[in-house]
Amino acid sequence: MALADTGFAAIGFVPPALEFLTWYVVHKTIFSLPAVPKEKRMKISLSLLFVLLAWLALANILGSANFFFANSFLVPLVAFGIPYIFAKTISGSQIYSKIADALPNHFIIGIQLFRLLGIIFLWMYAAGSLPAAFALPAGYGDILIGLTAPIVAYLYFKKISQAKKLATLWNYVGILDLVIAMIMGPITAPTLVQLLSFDAPNAAIISYPLVTVPTFAVPFSFVLHLVSLRILRKENSKK
């Protein structure tokens, strides 16, 4: 399980790195926008940083306390609810909308390289710790998105022909991968909706530290996809 142990270590290291890198890019975008009043820029930036840190902290604290294992029905609510809240917050605010629209989409796409961590699911499946019904689609799906993220980002940044269409397709495939994982997780885990894997329930996905994947990594990725698609729609509407 040495490789899996390395993967679990990555689960602890990668999310904070993702948070700070994403926050820094948003921070720089905020301070470059004339549409954002100067007196509000730092407040907005620090508020976002606080939200991101609090979100990750709660995912870890509640996860390590077995809160999500005891209340597994909350896991998909967090996975889909947080992206919904972010999307509504962005669309409901002129300032947040302008910030989101000004973000560098090649970064928003490229940072999803972190989805390569899906290889953890395959390691755990090989070790007998995860059922195939969950590990294989979730693992291979994440690896596909992670491997192609920098390629799609580069083509978009270079404004290669059809790059925007490719980026749009890539985003939808990435969302589909997340949705499939969030469907297969509960129905293979010891939850009220378990339909598969009764011989080897997927307890790991609602246990710490893996539970931080559906409570942080999945919704974080979902938000990135939604922001990227928003930017692409705005660009296409200007044609």
CSV table of N, CA and C in Angstrom, one decimal, residues 78-169:
chain,number,residue,atom,x,y,z
A,78,VAL,N,-23.3,18.1,-0.2
A,78,VAL,CA,-22.2,19.0,-0.2
A,78,VAL,C,-21.6,19.1,-1.6
A,79,ALA,N,-21.4,17.9,-2.2
A,79,ALA,CA,-20.8,17.9,-3.5
A,79,ALA,C,-21.5,18.7,-4.6
A,80,PHE,N,-22.8,18.7,-4.5
A,80,PHE,CA,-23.6,19.4,-5.5
A,80,PHE,C,-24.0,20.8,-5.0
A,81,GLY,N,-24.2,20.9,-3.7
A,81,GLY,CA,-24.7,22.1,-3.1
A,81,GLY,C,-23.8,23.3,-3.2
A,82,ILE,N,-22.5,23.0,-2.9
A,82,ILE,CA,-21.5,24.1,-2.9
A,82,ILE,C,-21.3,24.7,-4.3
A,83,PRO,N,-21.2,23.9,-5.3
A,83,PRO,CA,-21.1,24.5,-6.7
A,83,PRO,C,-22.4,25.3,-7.0
A,84,TYR,N,-23.5,24.9,-6.6
A,84,TYR,CA,-24.8,25.6,-6.8
A,84,TYR,C,-24.7,27.0,-6.1
A,85,ILE,N,-24.2,27.0,-4.8
A,85,ILE,CA,-24.1,28.2,-4.1
A,85,ILE,C,-23.1,29.2,-4.8
A,86,PHE,N,-22.0,28.7,-5.2
A,86,PHE,CA,-21.0,29.5,-5.9
A,86,PHE,C,-21.6,30.1,-7.2
A,87,ALA,N,-22.3,29.2,-7.9
A,87,ALA,CA,-22.8,29.7,-9.2
A,87,ALA,C,-23.9,30.8,-9.0
A,88,LYS,N,-24.7,30.6,-8.0
A,88,LYS,CA,-25.8,31.6,-7.7
A,88,LYS,C,-25.1,32.9,-7.1
A,89,THR,N,-24.1,32.8,-6.4
A,89,THR,CA,-23.4,34.0,-5.8
A,89,THR,C,-22.8,34.8,-7.0
A,90,ILE,N,-22.1,34.1,-7.9
A,90,ILE,CA,-21.5,34.8,-9.0
A,90,ILE,C,-22.5,35.4,-9.9
A,91,SER,N,-23.6,34.7,-10.3
A,91,SER,CA,-24.6,35.2,-11.2
A,91,SER,C,-25.4,36.3,-10.5
A,92,GLY,N,-25.5,36.3,-9.2
A,92,GLY,CA,-26.3,37.3,-8.5
A,92,GLY,C,-25.6,38.6,-8.1
A,93,SER,N,-24.4,38.7,-8.5
A,93,SER,CA,-23.6,39.9,-8.1
A,93,SER,C,-22.9,40.4,-9.3
A,94,GLN,N,-23.0,41.7,-9.5
A,94,GLN,CA,-22.3,42.3,-10.7
A,94,GLN,C,-20.8,42.3,-10.5
A,95,ILE,N,-20.4,42.5,-9.3
A,95,ILE,CA,-18.9,42.5,-9.1
A,95,ILE,C,-18.3,41.1,-9.2
A,96,TYR,N,-19.0,40.1,-8.6
A,96,TYR,CA,-18.5,38.7,-8.7
A,96,TYR,C,-18.6,38.2,-10.1
A,97,SER,N,-19.6,38.6,-10.8
A,97,SER,CA,-19.7,38.2,-12.2
A,97,SER,C,-18.6,38.8,-13.0
A,98,LYS,N,-18.2,40.0,-12.8
A,98,LYS,CA,-17.1,40.6,-13.6
A,98,LYS,C,-15.8,40.0,-13.2
A,99,ILE,N,-15.6,39.6,-12.0
A,99,ILE,CA,-14.4,38.9,-11.5
A,99,ILE,C,-14.3,37.6,-12.2
A,100,ALA,N,-15.4,36.8,-12.2
A,100,ALA,CA,-15.4,35.5,-12.8
A,100,ALA,C,-15.1,35.5,-14.3
A,101,ASP,N,-15.7,36.5,-14.9
A,101,ASP,CA,-15.6,36.6,-16.4
A,101,ASP,C,-14.2,37.1,-16.8
A,102,ALA,N,-13.5,37.7,-15.9
A,102,ALA,CA,-12.1,38.2,-16.2
A,102,ALA,C,-11.0,37.2,-15.8
A,103,LEU,N,-11.4,36.1,-15.2
A,103,LEU,CA,-10.3,35.1,-14.8
A,103,LEU,C,-9.7,34.5,-16.1
A,104,PRO,N,-8.4,34.1,-16.0
A,104,PRO,CA,-7.7,33.5,-17.1
A,104,PRO,C,-8.2,32.1,-17.3
A,105,ASN,N,-9.0,31.8,-18.3
A,105,ASN,CA,-9.6,30.5,-18.5
A,105,ASN,C,-8.6,29.4,-18.7
A,106,HIS,N,-7.4,29.7,-19.3
A,106,HIS,CA,-6.4,28.7,-19.4
A,106,HIS,C,-5.9,28.2,-18.0
A,107,PHE,N,-5.9,29.1,-17.1
A,107,PHE,CA,-5.5,28.6,-15.7
A,107,PHE,C,-6.7,27.8,-15.1
A,108,ILE,N,-7.9,28.2,-15.2
A,108,ILE,CA,-9.0,27.5,-14.7
A,108,ILE,C,-9.1,26.1,-15.2
A,109,ILE,N,-8.7,25.9,-16.5
A,109,ILE,CA,-8.7,24.6,-17.1
A,109,ILE,C,-7.5,23.8,-16.7
A,110,GLY,N,-6.3,24.5,-16.8
A,110,GLY,CA,-5.1,23.8,-16.6
A,110,GLY,C,-4.9,23.3,-15.1
A,111,ILE,N,-5.4,24.0,-14.2
A,111,ILE,CA,-5.2,23.6,-12.8
A,111,ILE,C,-5.9,22.3,-12.5
A,112,GLN,N,-6.8,21.8,-13.4
A,112,GLN,CA,-7.5,20.5,-13.1
A,112,GLN,C,-6.5,19.4,-13.4
A,113,LEU,N,-5.3,19.7,-13.7
A,113,LEU,CA,-4.3,18.6,-13.7
A,113,LEU,C,-4.3,17.8,-12.4
A,114,PHE,N,-4.7,18.4,-11.3
A,114,PHE,CA,-4.8,17.7,-10.0
A,114,PHE,C,-5.7,16.5,-10.0
A,115,ARG,N,-6.6,16.5,-11.0
A,115,ARG,CA,-7.5,15.3,-11.1
A,115,ARG,C,-6.7,14.0,-11.4
A,116,LEU,N,-5.4,14.1,-11.7
A,116,LEU,CA,-4.6,12.9,-11.8
A,116,LEU,C,-4.6,12.1,-10.5
A,117,LEU,N,-5.0,12.8,-9.4
A,117,LEU,CA,-5.1,12.1,-8.1
A,117,LEU,C,-6.1,10.9,-8.2
A,118,GLY,N,-6.9,10.9,-9.2
A,118,GLY,CA,-7.8,9.8,-9.4
A,118,GLY,C,-7.1,8.4,-9.4
A,119,ILE,N,-5.9,8.5,-9.6
A,119,ILE,CA,-5.1,7.2,-9.6
A,119,ILE,C,-5.2,6.5,-8.3
A,120,ILE,N,-5.4,7.3,-7.2
A,120,ILE,CA,-5.6,6.8,-5.9
A,120,ILE,C,-6.7,5.7,-5.8
A,121,PHE,N,-7.8,6.0,-6.6
A,121,PHE,CA,-8.9,5.0,-6.6
A,121,PHE,C,-8.5,3.7,-7.2
A,122,LEU,N,-7.6,3.8,-8.3
A,122,LEU,CA,-7.2,2.6,-8.9
A,122,LEU,C,-6.2,1.8,-8.0
A,123,TRP,N,-5.3,2.5,-7.3
A,123,TRP,CA,-4.5,1.9,-6.3
A,123,TRP,C,-5.3,1.1,-5.2
A,124,MET,N,-6.3,1.8,-4.7
A,124,MET,CA,-7.1,1.2,-3.7
A,124,MET,C,-7.9,0.0,-4.2
A,125,TYR,N,-8.3,0.1,-5.4
A,125,TYR,CA,-9.1,-1.0,-6.0
A,125,TYR,C,-8.1,-2.2,-6.1
A,126,ALA,N,-6.9,-2.0,-6.6
A,126,ALA,CA,-5.9,-3.0,-6.7
A,126,ALA,C,-5.6,-3.7,-5.4
A,127,ALA,N,-5.7,-2.9,-4.3
A,127,ALA,CA,-5.4,-3.4,-3.0
A,127,ALA,C,-6.7,-4.0,-2.3
A,128,GLY,N,-7.8,-3.9,-3.0
A,128,GLY,CA,-9.0,-4.5,-2.5
A,128,GLY,C,-9.8,-3.6,-1.5
A,129,SER,N,-9.4,-2.3,-1.5
A,129,SER,CA,-10.0,-1.3,-0.6
A,129,SER,C,-11.2,-0.6,-1.2
A,130,LEU,N,-11.4,-0.7,-2.5
A,130,LEU,CA,-12.5,0.0,-3.2
A,130,LEU,C,-13.1,-1.0,-4.2
A,131,PRO,N,-14.5,-0.9,-4.3
A,131,PRO,CA,-15.1,-1.8,-5.3
A,131,PRO,C,-14.9,-1.2,-6.7
A,132,ALA,N,-14.8,-2.2,-7.7
A,132,ALA,CA,-14.6,-1.8,-9.1
A,132,ALA,C,-15.7,-0.9,-9.6
A,133,ALA,N,-16.9,-1.1,-9.2
A,133,ALA,CA,-18.0,-0.3,-9.7
A,133,ALA,C,-17.8,1.2,-9.5
A,134,PHE,N,-17.1,1.6,-8.4
A,134,PHE,CA,-16.8,3.0,-8.2
A,134,PHE,C,-15.4,3.3,-8.6
A,135,ALA,N,-14.4,2.6,-8.3
A,135,ALA,CA,-13.0,2.9,-8.5
A,135,ALA,C,-12.7,3.1,-10.0
A,136,LEU,N,-13.2,2.2,-10.8
A,136,LEU,CA,-12.7,2.2,-12.2
A,136,LEU,C,-13.3,3.4,-13.0
A,137,PRO,N,-14.6,3.7,-13.0
A,137,PRO,CA,-15.1,4.9,-13.7
A,137,PRO,C,-14.5,6.2,-13.1
A,138,ALA,N,-14.5,6.2,-11.7
A,138,ALA,CA,-14.0,7.5,-11.1
A,138,ALA,C,-12.5,7.7,-11.3
A,139,GLY,N,-11.8,6.6,-11.2
A,139,GLY,CA,-10.3,6.7,-11.4
A,139,GLY,C,-9.9,7.0,-12.8
A,140,TYR,N,-10.4,6.2,-13.7
A,140,TYR,CA,-10.0,6.5,-15.1
A,140,TYR,C,-10.6,7.8,-15.6
A,141,GLY,N,-11.8,8.2,-15.2
A,141,GLY,CA,-12.4,9.4,-15.6
A,141,GLY,C,-11.5,10.6,-15.1
A,142,ASP,N,-11.1,10.6,-13.9
A,142,ASP,CA,-10.3,11.7,-13.3
A,142,ASP,C,-8.9,11.7,-14.0
A,143,ILE,N,-8.4,10.6,-14.3
A,143,ILE,CA,-7.1,10.5,-14.9
A,143,ILE,C,-7.2,11.1,-16.3
A,144,LEU,N,-8.2,10.8,-17.1
A,144,LEU,CA,-8.4,11.4,-18.4
A,144,LEU,C,-8.5,12.9,-18.4
A,145,ILE,N,-9.3,13.4,-17.4
A,145,ILE,CA,-9.5,14.9,-17.3
A,145,ILE,C,-8.2,15.5,-16.9
A,146,GLY,N,-7.5,14.9,-15.9
A,146,GLY,CA,-6.2,15.4,-15.5
A,146,GLY,C,-5.1,15.5,-16.5
A,147,LEU,N,-5.0,14.4,-17.3
A,147,LEU,CA,-4.0,14.3,-18.4
A,147,LEU,C,-4.3,15.4,-19.5
A,148,THR,N,-5.5,15.5,-19.8
A,148,THR,CA,-5.9,16.4,-20.9
A,148,THR,C,-6.0,17.9,-20.5
A,149,ALA,N,-6.1,18.2,-19.2
A,149,ALA,CA,-6.3,19.6,-18.8
A,149,ALA,C,-5.2,20.5,-19.3
A,150,PRO,N,-3.9,20.2,-19.1
A,150,PRO,CA,-2.9,21.1,-19.6
A,150,PRO,C,-2.9,21.2,-21.2
A,151,ILE,N,-3.3,20.2,-21.9
A,151,ILE,CA,-3.3,20.2,-23.3
A,151,ILE,C,-4.4,21.1,-23.8
A,152,VAL,N,-5.6,21.0,-23.2
A,152,VAL,CA,-6.7,21.8,-23.5
A,152,VAL,C,-6.4,23.3,-23.2
A,153,ALA,N,-5.8,23.5,-22.0
A,153,ALA,CA,-5.4,24.8,-21.6
A,153,ALA,C,-4.5,25.5,-22.5
A,154,TYR,N,-3.5,24.7,-23.0
A,154,TYR,CA,-2.5,25.3,-23.9
A,154,TYR,C,-3.1,25.6,-25.3
A,155,LEU,N,-3.9,24.8,-25.8
A,155,LEU,CA,-4.6,25.0,-27.1
A,155,LEU,C,-5.5,26.3,-27.0
A,156,TYR,N,-6.2,26.4,-25.8
A,156,TYR,CA,-7.0,27.6,-25.6
A,156,TYR,C,-6.2,28.8,-25.5
A,157,PHE,N,-5.1,28.8,-24.7
A,157,PHE,CA,-4.2,29.9,-24.6
A,157,PHE,C,-3.6,30.4,-25.9
A,158,LYS,N,-3.3,29.5,-26.7
A,158,LYS,CA,-2.7,29.8,-28.0
A,158,LYS,C,-3.7,30.1,-29.1
A,159,LYS,N,-5.0,30.1,-28.7
A,159,LYS,CA,-6.1,30.4,-29.6
A,159,LYS,C,-6.1,29.6,-30.9
A,160,ILE,N,-5.8,28.3,-30.7
A,160,ILE,CA,-5.8,27.3,-31.8
A,160,ILE,C,-7.2,27.2,-32.3
A,161,SER,N,-7.4,27.0,-33.6
A,161,SER,CA,-8.7,26.8,-34.2
A,161,SER,C,-9.5,25.7,-33.5
A,162,GLN,N,-10.7,25.9,-33.2
A,162,GLN,CA,-11.6,25.0,-32.5
A,162,GLN,C,-11.3,24.7,-31.1
A,163,ALA,N,-10.3,25.5,-30.5
A,163,ALA,CA,-9.9,25.3,-29.1
A,163,ALA,C,-11.1,25.5,-28.1
A,164,LYS,N,-11.9,26.6,-28.4
A,164,LYS,CA,-13.0,26.9,-27.6
A,164,LYS,C,-14.0,25.8,-27.5
A,165,LYS,N,-14.3,25.2,-28.7
A,165,LYS,CA,-15.2,24.1,-28.8
A,165,LYS,C,-14.7,22.9,-28.0
A,166,LEU,N,-13.4,22.6,-28.2
A,166,LEU,CA,-12.7,21.5,-27.5
A,166,LEU,C,-12.8,21.8,-25.9
A,167,ALA,N,-12.6,23.0,-25.5
A,167,ALA,CA,-12.6,23.3,-24.1
A,167,ALA,C,-14.0,23.1,-23.5
A,168,THR,N,-15.0,23.5,-24.3
A,168,THR,CA,-16.4,23.3,-23.9
A,168,THR,C,-16.7,21.8,-23.7
A,169,LEU,N,-16.3,21.0,-24.7
A,169,LEU,CA,-16.5,19.6,-24.7
A,169,LEU,C,-15.8,19.0,-23.5
